[in-house]
Amino acid sequence: MRILLTGGCGFIGSAFVRLALSRGHEVVNLDKLTYAGNPANVAEVAGHDGYRFVHADIADAERVAEALDGVELVVNMAAETHVDRSILDPAAFPMTDVVGTAVLLGEARKAGVRRFVQVSTDEVYGSVPHGAFRETDPLDPSSPYSASKAGGDLQVLACHRTYGMDVVVTRGSNTYGPRQYPEKLIPLFVTNALEGLPLPVYGDGMQIRDWIHVDDHCEGVLHAAEHGVAGEVYNVGGGNELPNLDITHAILGLTGRDASLIRHVEDRPGHDRRYALDTAKLRSLGWEPRRDFTEGLRETVEWYTANRAWWEPIKSGEYLAYYREQYGARVGA
Ligand code: NAD
Ligand code: TYD
């Protein structure tokens, strides 16, 4: 089928492009190319017969309508995605994650696409001290990022109720793997460790995230798109619950560095203590995560070690301005 994927030049989006093409689908990748969008992420498929790139904003109704020509499935991954940036400067987040989603949804409905898949996050549920979130749990987002994603989810689910539109929402857990912009925990700490720079651990570092490999996340989204029930939400989690400090020590070991690089710095405001997902619903449809975390992290560190040409140019210009604002006072960077 022909898929309109938004945000396909980002971390998860570019992995989804490769997966969908490998399964014989056609992919129209619509991406605004924000700081996080990188054409190099899809360079290897640029000449593929089934692939087309559209440089546009999901909030631009006219361009979106053109891109929807002949499309059966929309997968909306485009978003402003980083919690710390949303705390420093929230305005861009609802513009893309809520308004952009609503515009894309409206155009998809007009175009009569068969299904709209909204790629969301476990962060919309907030923090869970014990147990694991199920899809029926209430939304209780803590950050401007997660509040914006929750707003997007609600737009999508409301379209199902109001118009009977065929929609599916996936809520993925913290994702890791190659080509992740070096602002999130794992790629930031791996690239800093490779450069011998400090690793800024927020607070006590005992916050827990449930990690999933990017390939398992993409398989989960495609599985929900192909087998999910209209109007339903599906959690997509890896089942690898780990405190940030454990990951930090694993990265130090894999990069041949020692704990002297660790800096316990001022905590993130509103920091969620623990995320965990119950994934029984999507598993009942036949999906399961396959990647072992220890092996996946080792491969990820190897990828960043072998691909300095991918991340070194990123760590300049706008990135350094952001880094100074976010970490300057924390680590004296
Ligand atoms: P990313 O930041 O790496 O990439 C986002 C992409 O969206 C970029 O290519 C960017 O250019 C594009 N984009 C941003 N605003 C746009 C707009 N207005 N119009 C068109 N394109 C736009 O993000 P990611 O980590 O790959 O996340 C992809 C999706 O998965 C997001 O919706 C995110 O909320 C969700 N998600 C991410 C994680 C994670 O751990 N990274 C976990 C769960 C869910
Ligand atoms: P992050 O990768 O930003 O993902 P999210 O906030 O969406 O879960 O952060 C993952 C965890 O790592 C989170 O508990 C915050 C922590 N963290 C640090 O301790 N230091 C950092 O510099 C970053 C970016 C994150």
XYZ file of C-alpha atoms and ligand atoms in Angstrom:
402
model
C 0.000 0.000 0.000
C 1.011 3.642 -0.286
C 1.861 5.109 3.132
C 2.176 8.787 3.958
C 4.747 8.818 6.770
C 5.404 12.121 8.508
C 8.689 12.804 10.293
C 10.520 10.186 8.222
C 13.846 12.035 8.422
C 13.947 11.653 12.204
C 15.205 8.798 14.343
C 12.220 6.415 14.437
C 10.731 7.694 11.175
C 13.825 6.827 9.130
C 13.836 3.286 10.564
C 10.138 3.013 9.680
C 10.879 4.111 6.085
C 13.383 1.255 5.741
C 10.998 -1.270 7.318
C 7.986 -0.269 5.179
C 9.996 -0.326 1.931
C 11.438 -3.738 2.843
C 7.851 -5.023 3.199
C 6.982 -3.826 -0.307
C 5.023 -0.698 0.627
C 5.375 2.669 -1.100
C 6.405 5.506 1.226
C 5.792 9.225 0.841
C 7.932 10.846 3.532
C 6.661 14.302 4.513
C 9.090 16.106 6.780
C 9.684 19.743 7.728
C 13.390 19.107 8.404
C 13.560 20.762 11.810
C 16.849 20.584 13.735
C 16.044 16.891 14.374
C 15.251 16.005 10.748
C 18.299 14.747 8.856
C 18.217 13.790 5.157
C 21.298 11.602 5.792
C 19.004 9.275 7.785
C 17.207 8.268 4.571
C 20.043 8.772 2.067
C 20.315 5.032 1.363
C 16.673 4.837 0.156
C 16.529 8.182 -1.680
C 16.715 6.487 -5.101
C 14.287 3.643 -4.255
C 11.367 3.374 -6.747
C 8.788 3.222 -3.955
C 10.103 6.266 -2.065
C 9.294 9.978 -2.405
C 10.277 12.900 -0.164
C 8.072 15.954 0.414
C 9.652 18.855 2.292
C 6.646 20.308 4.157
C 5.034 21.026 7.521
C 2.193 18.753 8.688
C 0.336 21.966 9.595
C 0.372 23.108 5.922
C -3.031 21.839 4.715
C -2.397 22.504 1.027
C 0.927 20.642 0.855
C -0.456 17.812 2.978
C -3.481 17.464 0.650
C -1.152 17.136 -2.367
C 0.992 14.547 -0.605
C -2.098 12.467 0.248
C -2.785 11.624 -3.389
C -3.350 7.849 -3.629
C -2.456 7.271 0.035
C -4.174 4.439 1.948
C -2.440 4.734 5.310
C -1.121 7.770 7.213
C 1.487 7.190 9.935
C 2.052 10.394 11.896
C 5.489 10.423 13.510
C 6.270 14.116 12.951
C 6.628 15.877 16.287
C 8.722 18.086 18.469
C 10.061 15.340 20.701
C 12.493 16.458 23.386
C 11.249 17.006 26.948
C 14.116 19.337 27.955
C 13.550 21.590 24.929
C 9.825 21.667 25.749
C 10.689 22.939 29.232
C 13.019 25.650 27.884
C 10.673 26.782 25.090
C 7.252 25.135 24.936
C 5.628 27.111 22.076
C 6.674 24.887 19.136
C 5.281 21.764 20.797
C 1.513 22.327 20.587
C 1.991 23.913 17.137
C 3.189 20.614 15.659
C 2.036 17.960 18.113
C -1.542 19.228 18.511
C -2.363 21.723 15.716
C -0.230 19.968 13.073
C -1.794 16.629 14.016
C -5.300 18.132 13.720
C -4.536 19.606 10.269
C -3.041 16.335 8.999
C -5.995 14.402 10.409
C -8.515 16.721 8.746
C -6.820 16.415 5.355
C -6.546 12.633 5.723
C -10.284 12.465 6.418
C -11.119 14.619 3.397
C -8.872 12.470 1.214
C -10.651 9.316 2.452
C -7.536 7.450 3.620
C -8.291 3.966 4.911
C -6.517 4.393 8.287
C -4.652 7.042 10.330
C -2.016 5.876 12.821
C -0.893 8.317 15.494
C 2.532 7.490 16.928
C 2.489 8.605 20.542
C 4.395 8.007 23.743
C 4.037 6.362 27.157
C 4.793 9.802 28.641
C 1.126 10.824 28.155
C 0.244 8.600 31.144
C 2.651 10.393 33.496
C 4.686 8.553 36.117
C 3.780 5.082 37.448
C 5.263 4.200 40.885
C 4.246 0.498 40.715
C 2.890 -1.853 38.065
C 2.509 -0.833 34.430
C 0.218 1.464 32.457
C -2.602 -0.040 30.436
C -4.260 1.670 27.478
C -7.363 2.429 29.553
C -5.433 4.439 32.173
C -6.113 8.188 32.339
C -3.747 10.678 30.732
C -1.683 12.682 33.231
C 1.204 14.277 31.334
C 3.961 16.098 33.240
C 5.913 18.076 30.617
C 4.925 20.477 27.822
C 6.079 17.724 25.410
C 3.896 14.991 26.879
C 0.949 17.388 27.301
C 1.217 18.235 23.601
C 1.391 14.570 22.605
C -1.666 13.868 24.794
C -3.483 16.672 22.950
C -2.600 15.027 19.639
C -3.877 11.630 20.828
C -7.168 13.194 21.907
C -7.620 14.913 18.533
C -7.144 11.578 16.800
C -9.463 9.596 19.104
C -12.134 12.335 18.885
C -12.118 11.984 15.079
C -13.023 8.331 15.488
C -15.935 9.167 17.783
C -17.197 12.169 15.826
C -16.752 11.016 12.223
C -16.222 7.272 12.579
C -12.749 7.761 11.086
C -10.522 4.657 11.221
C -7.715 5.622 13.590
C -5.194 3.746 15.753
C -2.933 5.258 18.416
C 0.365 3.624 19.434
C 2.130 4.637 22.653
C 5.781 3.694 22.521
C 8.272 3.594 25.354
C 11.779 5.165 25.397
C 13.405 4.167 22.146
C 17.106 3.627 21.410
C 19.240 2.649 18.450
C 21.280 4.194 15.623
C 20.561 7.701 14.230
C 18.996 9.175 17.373
C 19.725 12.890 17.732
C 22.357 13.309 20.478
C 20.119 15.204 22.893
C 18.299 12.163 24.343
C 19.901 10.154 27.177
C 21.568 7.303 25.284
C 23.018 9.109 22.223
C 24.034 12.109 24.360
C 25.881 9.952 26.868
C 27.449 7.718 24.199
C 28.766 10.634 22.137
C 29.889 12.566 25.230
C 31.699 9.477 26.517
C 33.396 8.991 23.139
C 34.557 12.629 23.371
C 35.584 12.320 27.038
C 32.948 14.890 28.082
C 30.885 14.793 31.319
C 27.676 12.728 31.473
C 25.038 14.944 33.162
C 22.841 12.592 35.235
C 19.711 14.391 36.439
C 19.222 14.129 40.214
C 20.010 10.731 41.730
C 19.814 8.930 38.361
C 17.396 6.349 39.762
C 14.552 7.319 37.418
C 13.334 4.287 35.483
C 12.518 4.081 31.781
C 11.303 1.069 29.770
C 13.640 0.828 26.757
C 12.703 -0.518 23.338
C 14.936 -0.933 20.284
C 13.923 1.293 17.369
C 13.352 -1.749 15.109
C 10.966 -3.330 17.637
C 9.136 -0.009 17.984
C 8.697 0.268 14.197
C 7.495 -3.345 13.952
C 4.961 -2.534 16.674
C 3.647 0.524 14.812
C 3.350 -1.402 11.532
C 1.696 -4.335 13.323
C -0.862 -2.030 14.957
C -1.458 -0.354 11.569
C -2.083 -3.718 9.905
C -3.891 -5.617 12.659
C -5.189 -3.041 15.167
C -8.877 -2.349 15.727
C -10.209 1.060 14.668
C -10.444 3.540 17.537
C -8.074 1.571 19.782
C -4.829 2.477 21.559
C -1.847 0.051 21.687
C 1.109 0.258 24.060
C 4.470 -0.577 22.428
C 7.069 -1.218 25.142
C 10.292 -3.190 25.240
C 9.947 -4.528 28.794
C 13.486 -3.351 29.667
C 12.972 -1.316 32.829
C 16.277 0.211 33.898
C 17.408 3.105 36.099
C 19.314 5.805 34.206
C 22.444 5.154 36.286
C 22.594 1.510 35.134
C 22.498 2.659 31.528
C 25.134 5.291 32.260
C 27.509 2.669 33.711
C 26.831 0.328 30.776
C 27.732 3.119 28.330
C 30.918 3.908 30.264
C 31.907 0.239 30.086
C 31.180 -0.032 26.351
C 33.148 3.134 25.545
C 36.108 2.258 27.777
C 35.540 5.211 30.136
C 35.228 5.293 33.919
C 32.766 6.776 36.417
C 34.804 9.977 36.773
C 32.805 11.331 33.796
C 29.531 11.129 35.750
C 28.124 14.436 37.024
C 24.991 14.361 39.164
C 23.388 17.643 38.124
C 20.260 19.623 39.011
C 17.172 17.540 38.250
C 14.725 18.156 35.394
C 11.642 20.040 36.668
C 8.542 17.811 36.792
C 10.741 14.749 36.143
C 8.677 11.552 35.882
C 10.185 8.929 38.207
C 9.169 5.763 36.412
C 7.593 4.621 33.144
C 6.365 1.065 32.526
C 3.951 -0.291 29.942
C 1.633 -3.279 29.870
C 1.872 -4.476 26.261
C -0.538 -7.454 26.475
C -2.988 -5.817 24.054
C -0.590 -5.582 21.103
C 1.005 -8.926 22.011
C -2.464 -10.513 21.736
C -2.400 -9.439 18.064
C 0.885 -11.287 17.503
C 3.565 -8.622 18.022
C 6.424 -8.946 20.503
C 9.731 -7.113 20.964
C 12.667 -9.259 19.811
C 15.809 -7.272 20.540
C 17.883 -8.037 23.639
C 18.743 -4.749 25.394
C 22.371 -5.562 26.270
C 23.092 -6.610 22.696
C 21.093 -3.683 21.238
C 22.962 -1.155 23.388
C 26.314 -2.670 22.385
C 25.383 -2.411 18.694
C 24.176 1.169 19.215
C 27.478 2.191 20.832
C 29.308 0.506 17.942
C 27.197 2.470 15.461
C 28.039 5.838 17.102
C 31.698 4.819 17.327
C 31.805 3.964 13.611
C 29.685 6.920 12.471
C 31.346 10.011 13.911
C 30.733 11.672 10.519
C 26.987 11.453 11.301
C 27.032 13.061 14.755
C 30.103 15.302 14.906
C 28.633 17.906 12.499
C 25.381 17.878 14.521
C 27.269 18.816 17.695
C 27.932 22.370 16.503
C 25.986 25.580 15.835
C 22.387 25.401 17.121
C 23.181 22.243 19.096
C 25.926 23.943 21.085
C 23.643 26.925 21.826
C 21.028 24.477 23.151
C 23.675 22.497 25.070
C 24.976 25.609 26.780
C 21.462 26.714 27.739
C 20.467 23.266 29.008
C 23.708 22.165 30.675
C 25.919 25.237 31.022
C 24.932 26.045 34.587
C 24.597 22.337 35.428
C 28.050 21.109 34.397
C 29.934 24.303 33.753
C 30.024 23.461 30.012
P 12.837 12.979 16.112
O 12.867 14.225 16.920
O 14.093 12.209 15.866
O 12.241 13.323 14.662
C 11.081 14.094 14.467
C 10.925 14.316 12.977
O 9.718 15.078 12.751
C 12.068 15.133 12.356
O 12.480 14.552 11.139
C 11.448 16.510 12.139
O 12.026 17.223 11.060
C 9.997 16.132 11.859
N 9.067 17.232 12.149
C 8.981 17.971 13.291
N 7.986 18.881 13.178
C 7.421 18.697 11.955
C 6.336 19.305 11.268
N 5.652 20.317 11.828
N 5.999 18.859 10.051
C 6.714 17.838 9.467
N 7.756 17.235 10.058
C 8.101 17.654 11.295
O 11.706 12.084 16.750
P 11.655 10.515 17.070
O 12.382 10.265 18.314
O 12.005 9.759 15.840
O 10.104 10.341 17.383
C 9.175 10.051 16.354
C 7.783 9.943 16.961
O 7.765 8.927 17.946
C 7.334 11.226 17.673
O 5.964 11.424 17.395
C 7.553 10.920 19.149
O 6.654 11.637 19.967
C 7.282 9.424 19.173
N 7.983 8.695 20.244
C 9.335 8.828 20.395
C 9.988 8.087 21.395
C 11.480 8.184 21.599
O 11.988 7.644 22.589
N 12.245 8.811 20.721
C 9.241 7.247 22.222
C 7.866 7.148 22.039
C 7.249 7.866 21.027
P 15.296 11.380 27.605
O 16.201 10.597 26.714
O 15.283 12.865 27.489
O 13.840 10.768 27.399
P 12.472 11.067 28.222
O 12.636 12.293 29.031
O 11.537 11.278 27.092
O 12.224 9.851 29.029
O 15.621 11.031 29.115
C 15.614 9.696 29.582
C 15.939 9.716 31.053
O 17.286 10.180 31.218
C 15.073 10.671 31.859
O 14.832 10.126 33.147
C 15.931 11.914 31.981
C 17.344 11.349 32.039
N 18.382 12.253 31.483
C 19.479 12.594 32.274
O 19.619 12.170 33.429
N 20.413 13.441 31.733
C 20.299 13.959 30.491
O 21.184 14.758 30.071
C 19.181 13.564 29.686
C 19.010 14.100 28.297
C 18.246 12.707 30.230
